[in-house]
mmCIF file of C-alpha atoms in Angstrom:
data_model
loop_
_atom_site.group_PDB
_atom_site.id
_atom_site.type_symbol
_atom_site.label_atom_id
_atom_site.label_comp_id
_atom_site.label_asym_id
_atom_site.label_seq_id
_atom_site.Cartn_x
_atom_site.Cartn_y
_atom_site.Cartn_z
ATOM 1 C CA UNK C 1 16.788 1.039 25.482
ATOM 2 C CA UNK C 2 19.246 -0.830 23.500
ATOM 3 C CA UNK C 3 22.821 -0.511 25.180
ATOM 4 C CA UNK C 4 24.408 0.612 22.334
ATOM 5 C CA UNK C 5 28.740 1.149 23.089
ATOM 6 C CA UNK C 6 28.595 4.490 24.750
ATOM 7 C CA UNK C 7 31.783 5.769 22.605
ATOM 8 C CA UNK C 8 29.677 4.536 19.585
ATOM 9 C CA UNK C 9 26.983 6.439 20.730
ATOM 10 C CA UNK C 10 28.999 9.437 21.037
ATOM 11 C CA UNK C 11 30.987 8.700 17.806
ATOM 12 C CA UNK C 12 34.869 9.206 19.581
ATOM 13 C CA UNK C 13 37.610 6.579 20.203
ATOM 14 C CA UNK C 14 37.927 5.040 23.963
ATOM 15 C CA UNK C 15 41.567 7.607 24.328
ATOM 16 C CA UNK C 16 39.015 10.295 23.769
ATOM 17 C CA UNK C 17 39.922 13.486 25.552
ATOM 18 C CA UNK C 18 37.297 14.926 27.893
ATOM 19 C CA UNK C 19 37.228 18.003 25.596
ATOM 20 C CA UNK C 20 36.427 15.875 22.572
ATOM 21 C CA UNK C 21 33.640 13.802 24.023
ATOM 22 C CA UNK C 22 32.369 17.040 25.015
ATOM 23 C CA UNK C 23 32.457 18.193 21.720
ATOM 24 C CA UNK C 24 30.716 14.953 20.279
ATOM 25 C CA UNK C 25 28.155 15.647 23.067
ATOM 26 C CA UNK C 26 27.342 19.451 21.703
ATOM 27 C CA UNK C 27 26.787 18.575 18.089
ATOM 28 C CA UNK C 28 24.722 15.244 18.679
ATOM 29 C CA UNK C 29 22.673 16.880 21.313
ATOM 30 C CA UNK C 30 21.540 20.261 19.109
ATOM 31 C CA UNK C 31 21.118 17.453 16.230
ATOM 32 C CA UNK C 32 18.840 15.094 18.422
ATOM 33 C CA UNK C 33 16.751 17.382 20.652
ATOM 34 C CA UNK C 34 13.004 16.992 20.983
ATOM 35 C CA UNK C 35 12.431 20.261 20.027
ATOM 36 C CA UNK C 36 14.612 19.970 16.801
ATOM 37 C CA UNK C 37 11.716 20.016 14.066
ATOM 38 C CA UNK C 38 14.048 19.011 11.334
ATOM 39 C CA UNK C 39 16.170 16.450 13.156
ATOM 40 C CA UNK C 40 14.953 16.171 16.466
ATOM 41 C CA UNK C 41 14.767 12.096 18.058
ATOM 42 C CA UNK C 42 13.924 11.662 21.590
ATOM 43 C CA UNK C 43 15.078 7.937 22.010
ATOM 44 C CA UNK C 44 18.464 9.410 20.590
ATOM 45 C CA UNK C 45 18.552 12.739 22.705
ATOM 46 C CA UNK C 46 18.449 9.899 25.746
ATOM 47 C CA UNK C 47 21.373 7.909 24.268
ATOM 48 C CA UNK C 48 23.388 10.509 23.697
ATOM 49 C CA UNK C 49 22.843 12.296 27.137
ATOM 50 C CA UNK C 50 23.248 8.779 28.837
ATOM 51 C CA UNK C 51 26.489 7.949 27.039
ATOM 52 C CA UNK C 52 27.547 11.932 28.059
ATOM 53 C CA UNK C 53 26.720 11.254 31.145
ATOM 54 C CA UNK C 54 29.239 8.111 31.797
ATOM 55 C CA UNK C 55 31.992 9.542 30.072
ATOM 56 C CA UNK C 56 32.281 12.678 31.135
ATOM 57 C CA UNK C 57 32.247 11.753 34.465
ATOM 58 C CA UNK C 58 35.850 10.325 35.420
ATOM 59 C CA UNK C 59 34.827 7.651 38.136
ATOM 60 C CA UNK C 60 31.982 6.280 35.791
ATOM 61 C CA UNK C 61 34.100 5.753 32.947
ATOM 62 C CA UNK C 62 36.481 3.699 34.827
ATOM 63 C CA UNK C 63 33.982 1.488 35.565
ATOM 64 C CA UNK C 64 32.496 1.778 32.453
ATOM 65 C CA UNK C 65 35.682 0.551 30.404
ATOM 66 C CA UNK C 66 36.349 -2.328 33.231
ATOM 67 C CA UNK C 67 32.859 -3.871 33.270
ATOM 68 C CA UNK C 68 30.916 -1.951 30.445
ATOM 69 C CA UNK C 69 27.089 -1.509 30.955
ATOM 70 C CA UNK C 70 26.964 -4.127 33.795
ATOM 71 C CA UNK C 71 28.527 -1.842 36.075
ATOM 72 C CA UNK C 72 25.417 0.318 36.465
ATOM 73 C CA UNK C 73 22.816 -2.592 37.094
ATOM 74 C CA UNK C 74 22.044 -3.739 40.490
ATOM 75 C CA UNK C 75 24.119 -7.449 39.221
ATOM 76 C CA UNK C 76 27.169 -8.244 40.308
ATOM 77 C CA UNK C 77 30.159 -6.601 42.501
ATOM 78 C CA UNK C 78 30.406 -3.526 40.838
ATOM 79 C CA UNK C 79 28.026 -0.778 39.555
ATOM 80 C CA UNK C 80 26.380 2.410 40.164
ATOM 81 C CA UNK C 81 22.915 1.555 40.897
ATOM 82 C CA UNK C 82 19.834 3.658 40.130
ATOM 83 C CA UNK C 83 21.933 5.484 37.354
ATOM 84 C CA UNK C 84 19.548 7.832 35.367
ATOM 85 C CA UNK C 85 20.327 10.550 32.652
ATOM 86 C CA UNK C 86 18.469 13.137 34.551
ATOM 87 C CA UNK C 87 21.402 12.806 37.048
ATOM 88 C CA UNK C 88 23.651 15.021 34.132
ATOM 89 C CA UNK C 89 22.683 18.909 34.225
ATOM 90 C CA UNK C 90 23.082 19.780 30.958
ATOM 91 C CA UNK C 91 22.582 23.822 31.433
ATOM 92 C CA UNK C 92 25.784 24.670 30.747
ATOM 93 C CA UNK C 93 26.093 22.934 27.413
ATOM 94 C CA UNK C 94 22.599 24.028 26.052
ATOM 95 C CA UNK C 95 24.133 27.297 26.789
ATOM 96 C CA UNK C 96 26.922 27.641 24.915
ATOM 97 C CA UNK C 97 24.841 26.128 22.094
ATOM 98 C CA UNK C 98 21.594 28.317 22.396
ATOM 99 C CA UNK C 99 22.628 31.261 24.613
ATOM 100 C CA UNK C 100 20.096 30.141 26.961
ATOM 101 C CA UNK C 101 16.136 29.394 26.284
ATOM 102 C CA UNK C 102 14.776 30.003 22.758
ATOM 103 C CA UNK C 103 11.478 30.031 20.932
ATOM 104 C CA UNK C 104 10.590 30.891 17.364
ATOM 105 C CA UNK C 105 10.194 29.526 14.227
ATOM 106 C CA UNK C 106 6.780 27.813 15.368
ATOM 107 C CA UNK C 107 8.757 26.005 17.988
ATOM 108 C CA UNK C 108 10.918 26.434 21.392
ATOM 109 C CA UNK C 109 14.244 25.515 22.715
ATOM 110 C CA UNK C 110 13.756 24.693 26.596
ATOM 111 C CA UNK C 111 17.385 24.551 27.609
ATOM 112 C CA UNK C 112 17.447 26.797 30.538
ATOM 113 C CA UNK C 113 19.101 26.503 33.817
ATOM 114 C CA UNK C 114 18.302 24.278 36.907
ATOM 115 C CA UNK C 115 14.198 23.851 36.789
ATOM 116 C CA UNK C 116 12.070 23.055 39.421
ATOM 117 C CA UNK C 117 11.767 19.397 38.659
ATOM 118 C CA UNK C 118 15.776 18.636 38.721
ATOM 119 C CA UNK C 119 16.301 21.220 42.101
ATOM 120 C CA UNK C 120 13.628 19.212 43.798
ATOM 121 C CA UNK C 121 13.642 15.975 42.270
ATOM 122 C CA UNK C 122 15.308 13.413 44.724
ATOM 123 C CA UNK C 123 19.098 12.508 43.826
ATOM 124 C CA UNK C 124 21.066 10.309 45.227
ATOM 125 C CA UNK C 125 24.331 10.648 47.347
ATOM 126 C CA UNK C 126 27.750 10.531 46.062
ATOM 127 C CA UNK C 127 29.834 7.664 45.519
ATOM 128 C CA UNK C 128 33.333 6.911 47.391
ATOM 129 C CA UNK C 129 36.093 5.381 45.891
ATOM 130 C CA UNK C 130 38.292 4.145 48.421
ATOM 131 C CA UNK C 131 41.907 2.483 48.463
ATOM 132 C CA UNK C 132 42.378 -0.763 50.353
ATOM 133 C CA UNK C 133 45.988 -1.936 51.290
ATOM 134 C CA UNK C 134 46.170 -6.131 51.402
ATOM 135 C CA UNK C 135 48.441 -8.458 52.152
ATOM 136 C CA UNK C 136 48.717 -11.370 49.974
ATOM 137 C CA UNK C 137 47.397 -13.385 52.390
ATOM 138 C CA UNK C 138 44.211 -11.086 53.178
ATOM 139 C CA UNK C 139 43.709 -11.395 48.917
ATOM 140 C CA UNK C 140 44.271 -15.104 48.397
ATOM 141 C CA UNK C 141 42.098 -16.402 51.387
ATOM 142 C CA UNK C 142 39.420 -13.200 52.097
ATOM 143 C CA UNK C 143 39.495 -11.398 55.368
ATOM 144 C CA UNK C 144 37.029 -9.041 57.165
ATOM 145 C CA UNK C 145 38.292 -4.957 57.706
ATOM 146 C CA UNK C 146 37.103 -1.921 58.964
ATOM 147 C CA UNK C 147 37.357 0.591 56.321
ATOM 148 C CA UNK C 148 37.319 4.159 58.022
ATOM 149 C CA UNK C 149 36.294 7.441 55.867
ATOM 150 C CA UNK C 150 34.287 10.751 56.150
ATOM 151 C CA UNK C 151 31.059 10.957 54.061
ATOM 152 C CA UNK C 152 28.360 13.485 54.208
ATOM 153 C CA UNK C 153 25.638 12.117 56.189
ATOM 154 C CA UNK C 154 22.273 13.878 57.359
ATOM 155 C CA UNK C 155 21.831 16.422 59.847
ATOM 156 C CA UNK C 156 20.159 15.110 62.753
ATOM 157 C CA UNK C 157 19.439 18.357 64.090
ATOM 158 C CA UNK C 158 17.567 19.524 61.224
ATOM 159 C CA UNK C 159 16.515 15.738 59.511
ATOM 160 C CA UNK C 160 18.172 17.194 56.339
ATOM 161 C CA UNK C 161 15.817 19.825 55.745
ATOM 162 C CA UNK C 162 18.469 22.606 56.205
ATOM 163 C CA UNK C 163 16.565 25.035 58.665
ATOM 164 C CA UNK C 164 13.197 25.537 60.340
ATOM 165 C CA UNK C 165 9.814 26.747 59.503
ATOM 166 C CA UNK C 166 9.543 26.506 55.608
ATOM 167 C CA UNK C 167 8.246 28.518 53.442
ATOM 168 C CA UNK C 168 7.773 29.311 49.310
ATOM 169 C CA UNK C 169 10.301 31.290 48.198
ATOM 170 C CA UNK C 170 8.759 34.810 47.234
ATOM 171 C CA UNK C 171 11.434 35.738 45.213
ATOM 172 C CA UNK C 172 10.498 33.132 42.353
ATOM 173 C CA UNK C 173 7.151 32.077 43.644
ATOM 174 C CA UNK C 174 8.168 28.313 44.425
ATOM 175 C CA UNK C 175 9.377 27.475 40.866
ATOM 176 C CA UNK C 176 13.284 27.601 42.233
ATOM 177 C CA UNK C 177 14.193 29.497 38.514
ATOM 178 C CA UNK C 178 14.128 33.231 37.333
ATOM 179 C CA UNK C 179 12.770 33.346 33.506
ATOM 180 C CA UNK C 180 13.459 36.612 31.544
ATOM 181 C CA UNK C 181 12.445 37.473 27.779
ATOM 182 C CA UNK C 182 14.329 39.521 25.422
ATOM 183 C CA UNK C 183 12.894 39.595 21.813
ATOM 184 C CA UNK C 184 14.495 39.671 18.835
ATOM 185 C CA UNK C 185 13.638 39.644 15.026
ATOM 186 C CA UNK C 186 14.241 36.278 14.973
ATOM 187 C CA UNK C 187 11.939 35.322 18.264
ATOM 188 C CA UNK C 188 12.231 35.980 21.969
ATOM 189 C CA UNK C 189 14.762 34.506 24.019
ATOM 190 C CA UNK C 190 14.841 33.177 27.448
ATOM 191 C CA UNK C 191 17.135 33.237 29.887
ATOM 192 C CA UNK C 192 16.535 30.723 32.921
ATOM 193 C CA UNK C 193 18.347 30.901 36.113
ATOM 194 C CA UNK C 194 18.388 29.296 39.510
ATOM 195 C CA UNK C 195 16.786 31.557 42.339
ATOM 196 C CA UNK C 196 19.379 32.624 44.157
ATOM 197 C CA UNK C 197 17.825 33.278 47.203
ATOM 198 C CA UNK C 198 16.321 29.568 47.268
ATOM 199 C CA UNK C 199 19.574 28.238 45.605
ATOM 200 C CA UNK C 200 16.861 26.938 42.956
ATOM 201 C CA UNK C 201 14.813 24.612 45.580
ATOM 202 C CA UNK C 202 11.741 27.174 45.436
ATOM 203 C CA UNK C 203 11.650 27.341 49.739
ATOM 204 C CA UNK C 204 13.454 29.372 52.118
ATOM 205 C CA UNK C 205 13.641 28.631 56.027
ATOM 206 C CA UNK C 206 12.975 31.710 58.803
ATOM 207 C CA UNK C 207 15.706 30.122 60.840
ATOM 208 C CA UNK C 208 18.716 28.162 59.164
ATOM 209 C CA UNK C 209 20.004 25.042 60.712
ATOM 210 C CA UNK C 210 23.410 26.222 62.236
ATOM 211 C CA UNK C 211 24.399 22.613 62.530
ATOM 212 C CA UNK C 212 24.807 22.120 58.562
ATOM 213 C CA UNK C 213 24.781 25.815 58.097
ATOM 214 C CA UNK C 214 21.379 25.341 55.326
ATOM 215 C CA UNK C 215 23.430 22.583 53.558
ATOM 216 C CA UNK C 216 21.411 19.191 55.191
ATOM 217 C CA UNK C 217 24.029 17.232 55.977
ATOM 218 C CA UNK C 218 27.447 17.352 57.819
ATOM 219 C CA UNK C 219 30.884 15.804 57.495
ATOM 220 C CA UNK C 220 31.275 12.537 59.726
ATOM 221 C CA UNK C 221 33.790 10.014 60.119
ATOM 222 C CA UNK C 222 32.222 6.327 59.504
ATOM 223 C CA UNK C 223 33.930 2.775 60.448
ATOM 224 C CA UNK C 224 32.389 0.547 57.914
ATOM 225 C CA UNK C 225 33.101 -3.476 58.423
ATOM 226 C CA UNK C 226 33.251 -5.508 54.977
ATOM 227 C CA UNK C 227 33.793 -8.884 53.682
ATOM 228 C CA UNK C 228 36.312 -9.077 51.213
ATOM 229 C CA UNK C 229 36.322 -12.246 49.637
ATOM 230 C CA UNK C 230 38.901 -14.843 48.282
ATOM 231 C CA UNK C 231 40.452 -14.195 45.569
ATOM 232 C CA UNK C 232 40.600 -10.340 45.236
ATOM 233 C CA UNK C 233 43.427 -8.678 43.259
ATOM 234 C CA UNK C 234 45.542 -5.606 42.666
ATOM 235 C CA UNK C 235 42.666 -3.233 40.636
ATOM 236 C CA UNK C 236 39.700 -5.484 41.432
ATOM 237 C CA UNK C 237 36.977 -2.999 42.543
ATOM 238 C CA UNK C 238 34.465 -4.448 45.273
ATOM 239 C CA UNK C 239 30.603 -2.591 45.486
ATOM 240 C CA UNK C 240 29.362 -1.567 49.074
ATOM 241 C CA UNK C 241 25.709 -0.310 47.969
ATOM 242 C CA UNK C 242 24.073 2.172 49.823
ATOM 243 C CA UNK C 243 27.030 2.898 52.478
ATOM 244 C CA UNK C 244 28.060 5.962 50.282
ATOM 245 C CA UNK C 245 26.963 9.762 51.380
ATOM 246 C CA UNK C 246 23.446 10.903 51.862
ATOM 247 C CA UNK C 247 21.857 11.878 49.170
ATOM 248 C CA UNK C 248 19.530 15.012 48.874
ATOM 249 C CA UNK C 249 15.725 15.662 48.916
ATOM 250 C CA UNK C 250 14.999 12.473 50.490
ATOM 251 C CA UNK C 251 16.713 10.684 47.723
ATOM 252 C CA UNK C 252 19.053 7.013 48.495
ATOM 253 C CA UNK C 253 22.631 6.688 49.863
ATOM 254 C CA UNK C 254 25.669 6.745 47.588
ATOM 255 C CA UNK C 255 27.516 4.146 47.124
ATOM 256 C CA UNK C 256 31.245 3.118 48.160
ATOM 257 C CA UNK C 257 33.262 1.701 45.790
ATOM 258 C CA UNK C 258 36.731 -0.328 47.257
ATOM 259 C CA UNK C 259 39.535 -0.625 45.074
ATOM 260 C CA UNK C 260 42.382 -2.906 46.419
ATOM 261 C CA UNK C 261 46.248 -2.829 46.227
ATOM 262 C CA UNK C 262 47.545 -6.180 47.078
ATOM 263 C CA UNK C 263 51.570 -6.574 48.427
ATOM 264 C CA UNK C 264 53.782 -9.340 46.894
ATOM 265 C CA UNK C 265 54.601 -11.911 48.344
ATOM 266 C CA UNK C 266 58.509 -13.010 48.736
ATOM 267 C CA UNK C 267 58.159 -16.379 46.853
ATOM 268 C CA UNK C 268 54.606 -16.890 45.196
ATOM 269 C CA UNK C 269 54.408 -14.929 42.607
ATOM 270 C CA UNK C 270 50.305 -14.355 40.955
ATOM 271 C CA UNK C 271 48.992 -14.289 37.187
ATOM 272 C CA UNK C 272 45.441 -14.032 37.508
ATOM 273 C CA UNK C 273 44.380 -16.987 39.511
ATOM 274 C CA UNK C 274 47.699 -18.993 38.870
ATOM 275 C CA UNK C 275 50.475 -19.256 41.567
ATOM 276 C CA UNK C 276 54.085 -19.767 40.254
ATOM 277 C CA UNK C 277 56.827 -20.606 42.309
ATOM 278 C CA UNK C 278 59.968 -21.037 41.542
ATOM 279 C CA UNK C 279 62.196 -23.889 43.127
ATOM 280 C CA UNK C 280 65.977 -23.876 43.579
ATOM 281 C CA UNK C 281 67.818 -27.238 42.684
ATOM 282 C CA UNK C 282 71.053 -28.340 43.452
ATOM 283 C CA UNK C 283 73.142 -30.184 40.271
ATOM 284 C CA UNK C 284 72.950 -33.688 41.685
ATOM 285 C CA UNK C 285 69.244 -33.232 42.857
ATOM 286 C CA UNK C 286 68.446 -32.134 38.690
ATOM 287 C CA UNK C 287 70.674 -34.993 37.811
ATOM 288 C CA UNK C 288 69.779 -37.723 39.489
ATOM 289 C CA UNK C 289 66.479 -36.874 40.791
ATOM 290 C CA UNK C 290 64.939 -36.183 44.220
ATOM 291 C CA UNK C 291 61.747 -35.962 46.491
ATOM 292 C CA UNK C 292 61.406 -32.120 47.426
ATOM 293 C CA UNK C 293 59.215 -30.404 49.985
ATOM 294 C CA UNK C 294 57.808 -27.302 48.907
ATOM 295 C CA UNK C 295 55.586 -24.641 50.293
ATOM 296 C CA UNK C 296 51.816 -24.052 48.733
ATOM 297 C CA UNK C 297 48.748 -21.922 49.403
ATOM 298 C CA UNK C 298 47.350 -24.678 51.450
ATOM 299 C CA UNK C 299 50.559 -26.536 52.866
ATOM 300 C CA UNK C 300 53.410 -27.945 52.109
ATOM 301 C CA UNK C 301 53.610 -31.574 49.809
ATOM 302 C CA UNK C 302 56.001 -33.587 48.745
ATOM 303 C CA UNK C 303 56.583 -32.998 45.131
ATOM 304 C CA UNK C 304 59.001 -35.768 42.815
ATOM 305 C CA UNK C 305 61.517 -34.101 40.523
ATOM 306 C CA UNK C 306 62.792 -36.417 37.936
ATOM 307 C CA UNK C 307 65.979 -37.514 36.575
ATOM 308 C CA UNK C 308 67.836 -35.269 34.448
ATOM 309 C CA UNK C 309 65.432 -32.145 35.414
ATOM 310 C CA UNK C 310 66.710 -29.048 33.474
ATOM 311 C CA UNK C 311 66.379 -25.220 34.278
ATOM 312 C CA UNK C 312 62.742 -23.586 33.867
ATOM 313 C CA UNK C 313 60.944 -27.087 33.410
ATOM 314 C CA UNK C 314 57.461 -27.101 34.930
ATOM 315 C CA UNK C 315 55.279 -28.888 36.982
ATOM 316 C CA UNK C 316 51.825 -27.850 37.155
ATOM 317 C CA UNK C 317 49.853 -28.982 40.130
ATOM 318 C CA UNK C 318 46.011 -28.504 39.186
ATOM 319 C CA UNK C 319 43.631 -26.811 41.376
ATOM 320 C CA UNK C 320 46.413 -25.125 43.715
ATOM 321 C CA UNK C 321 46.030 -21.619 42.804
ATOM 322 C CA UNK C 322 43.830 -18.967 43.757
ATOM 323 C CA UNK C 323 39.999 -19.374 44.287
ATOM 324 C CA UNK C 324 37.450 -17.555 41.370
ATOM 325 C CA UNK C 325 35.652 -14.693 42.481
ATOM 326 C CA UNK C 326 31.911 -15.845 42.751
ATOM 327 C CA UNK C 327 32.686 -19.539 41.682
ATOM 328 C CA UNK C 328 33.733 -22.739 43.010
ATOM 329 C CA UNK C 329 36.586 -23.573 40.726
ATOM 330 C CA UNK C 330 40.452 -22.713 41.124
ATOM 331 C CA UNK C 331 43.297 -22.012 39.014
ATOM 332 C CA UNK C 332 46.598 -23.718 38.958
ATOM 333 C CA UNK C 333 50.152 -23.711 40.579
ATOM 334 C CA UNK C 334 53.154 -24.057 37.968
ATOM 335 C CA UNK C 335 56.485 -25.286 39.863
ATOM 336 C CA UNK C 336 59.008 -23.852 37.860
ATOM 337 C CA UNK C 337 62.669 -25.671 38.710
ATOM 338 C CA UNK C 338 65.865 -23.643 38.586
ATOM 339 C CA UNK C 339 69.225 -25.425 39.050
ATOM 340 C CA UNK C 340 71.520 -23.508 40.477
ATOM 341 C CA UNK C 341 75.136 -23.604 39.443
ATOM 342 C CA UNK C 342 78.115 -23.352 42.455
ATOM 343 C CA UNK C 343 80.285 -20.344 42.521
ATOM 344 C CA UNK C 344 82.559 -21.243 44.471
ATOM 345 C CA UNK C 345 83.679 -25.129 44.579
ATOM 346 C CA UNK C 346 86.535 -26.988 46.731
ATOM 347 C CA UNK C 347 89.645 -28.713 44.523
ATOM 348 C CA UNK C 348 88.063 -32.329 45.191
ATOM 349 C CA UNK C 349 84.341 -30.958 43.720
ATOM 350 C CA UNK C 350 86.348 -29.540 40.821
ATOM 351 C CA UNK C 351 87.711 -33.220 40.104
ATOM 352 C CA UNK C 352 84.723 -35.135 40.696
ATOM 353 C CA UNK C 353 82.718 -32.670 37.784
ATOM 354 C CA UNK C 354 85.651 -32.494 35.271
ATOM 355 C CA UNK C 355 85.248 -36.480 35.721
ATOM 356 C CA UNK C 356 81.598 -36.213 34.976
ATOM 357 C CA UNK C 357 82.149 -34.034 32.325
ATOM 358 C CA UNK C 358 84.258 -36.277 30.545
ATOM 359 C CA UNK C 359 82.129 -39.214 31.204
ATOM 360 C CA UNK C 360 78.944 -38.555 30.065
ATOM 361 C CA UNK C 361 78.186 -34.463 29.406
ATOM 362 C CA UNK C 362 79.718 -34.667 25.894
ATOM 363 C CA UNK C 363 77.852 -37.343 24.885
ATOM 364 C CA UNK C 364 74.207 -35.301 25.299
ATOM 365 C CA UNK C 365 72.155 -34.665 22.247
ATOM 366 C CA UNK C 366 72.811 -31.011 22.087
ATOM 367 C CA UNK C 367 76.797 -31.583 22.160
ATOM 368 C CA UNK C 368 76.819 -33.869 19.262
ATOM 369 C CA UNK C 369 74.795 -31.516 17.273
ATOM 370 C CA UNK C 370 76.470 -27.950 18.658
ATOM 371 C CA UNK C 371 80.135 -29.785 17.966
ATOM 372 C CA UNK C 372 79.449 -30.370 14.667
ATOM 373 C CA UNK C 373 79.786 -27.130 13.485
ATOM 374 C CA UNK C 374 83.088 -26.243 15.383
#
């Protein structure tokens, strides 16, 4: 399918409410159904319920809007892998629209509850998003940590299952839905519901699994190691695939997602992958010029400040910053000088500048010009 912009798809701006992409999701869907004999498009039904399917769901549309449609491929650092549309249940809106199942007209609206195909069907676990405190250290250079969290895992008393000694459901014969018909002048409607003595799975157990209490998995606490690698900023997002919570019906792991909150540092400060710091001269070292040590991500060096030096001019040293994520280059590091003027000088200091003043200050460029207007 052509990955079309998902707000396109939807027709709504990307400050869309969740109300009004719910909205745009209601009339596009009735419009677009298969079943629609005037208007109906299956390719579009797909797009639309993809595109409903990202955006209505907060955590997807995060990573939607920071990586667009390459965060649900297997590429790259972030994504929700094995993303289908069939993960959406769409029950509730078909609903509101229809009132529940309808047929008439020479054709049918299927738009029931939970059916046998999407109780059973294999889905996969849910993702994690998890907050990861670094130092700025830990960001700039990479560092190994033990994330700790509670995900649902599977019962290994029951393998998941949820009980013992299986059998169909007799209440709705296996199917996992209750179907009833009411007709009407203008056809007969249906009205399809989940089982509720099968919870819509279409099996019940003779004896429930009092470990997980029926559900198939349990809470448990997890220490997860992870490589975080150089580079890493406040906001980046880093993909752990398959490490997320069981998923149901024999279907894969969830995914946890690690979003990272880096501390500043007390003198480097970060843009991106530059490094700025800012360096304190004295008056005679921006006057007459100096060699000064200063501190960088690597070590110090011996940097060579020229003659006449004036506040906020810059030295960029290339290849001193912070390594790219998933490449070999680096940025920069931009020494920015400020000279610092005395508070507080002796009666012999106060001489010796009022002599320099008189000497040679007045005569700068910017004097000449500035006086001539006074």
């Amino acid at each position: 399918m052509n990955k079309k912009d998902y707000y396109e798809v939807l027709g709504v701006s990307k400050t869309a409410t969740d109300e009004e992409i719910k909205r745009a999701f209601r009339k596009l869907a009735k419009e677009y159904h298969p079943d629609n004999k005037q208007t109906g498009n299956e390719e579009k039904f797909k797009e639309v319920g993809e595109a409903y399917a990202i955006l209505s769901d907060p955590t997807k549309r995060k990573q939607y809007d920071q990586f667009g449609h390459q965060a649900f491929t297997n590429n790259g650092n972030a994504g929700f892998s094995g993303f289908s549309a069939d993960d959406i249940d769409l029950s509730d809106i078909f609903s509101d629209l229809f009132g529940g199942s309808f047929s008439g007209f020479g054709g049918g609206f299927n738009f029931g509850g939970n059916s046998r195909t999407s109780s059973k069907r294999p889905r996969k676990g849910e993702d994690s998003l998890v907050s990861v405190p670094l130092s700025f250290e830990e960001a700039i250079f990479g560092c190994k940590k033990t994330i700790s969290l509670e995900l649902n895992d599977v019962c290994d008393k029951c393998h998941g299952a949820g009980g013992f000694k299986e059998s169909k459901c007799p209440e709705c014969g296996g199917s996992g839905r209750i179907i009833s018909e009411q007709r009407s002048l203008f056809g007969v409607f249906q009205t399809q519901i989940s089982c509720t003595r099968c919870g819509g799975t279409g099996r019940i157990f003779a004896e429930e699994c009092n470990k997980c209490r029926g559900l198939g998995n349990i809470r448990a606490k997890k220490d997860i190691e992870v490589t975080i690698p150089e580079g890493v900023d406040t906001g980046y997002q880093l993909r752990i695939s398959g490490k997320g919570s069981a998923g149901s019906n024999g279907g894969p792991n969830g995914d946890i997602y690690l979003e990272f909150k880096v501390k500043e540092h007390e003198i480097f400060k970060r843009e991106d992958e530059d490094i700025y710091l800012h360096v304190p001269l004295t008056l005679t070292e921006a006057i007459l010029g100096c060699k000064k040590e200063i501190p960088t991500l690597t070590g110090n060096v011996i940097l060579e400040v020229k003659p006449g030096t004036q506040a906020n001019d810059k030295v960029k040293l290339k290849g001193k910053g912070v390594k790219r994520i998933n490449s070999i280059g680096r940025g920069n590091m931009y020494v920015v000088f400020d000279v610092i003027i005395p508070t507080r000088l002796s009666s012999t200091q106060k001489k010796l500048i009022k002599e320099l003043s008189s000497t040679i200050l007045d005569d700068e460029a910017p004097f000449k010009t500035f006086n001539k207007y006074i």
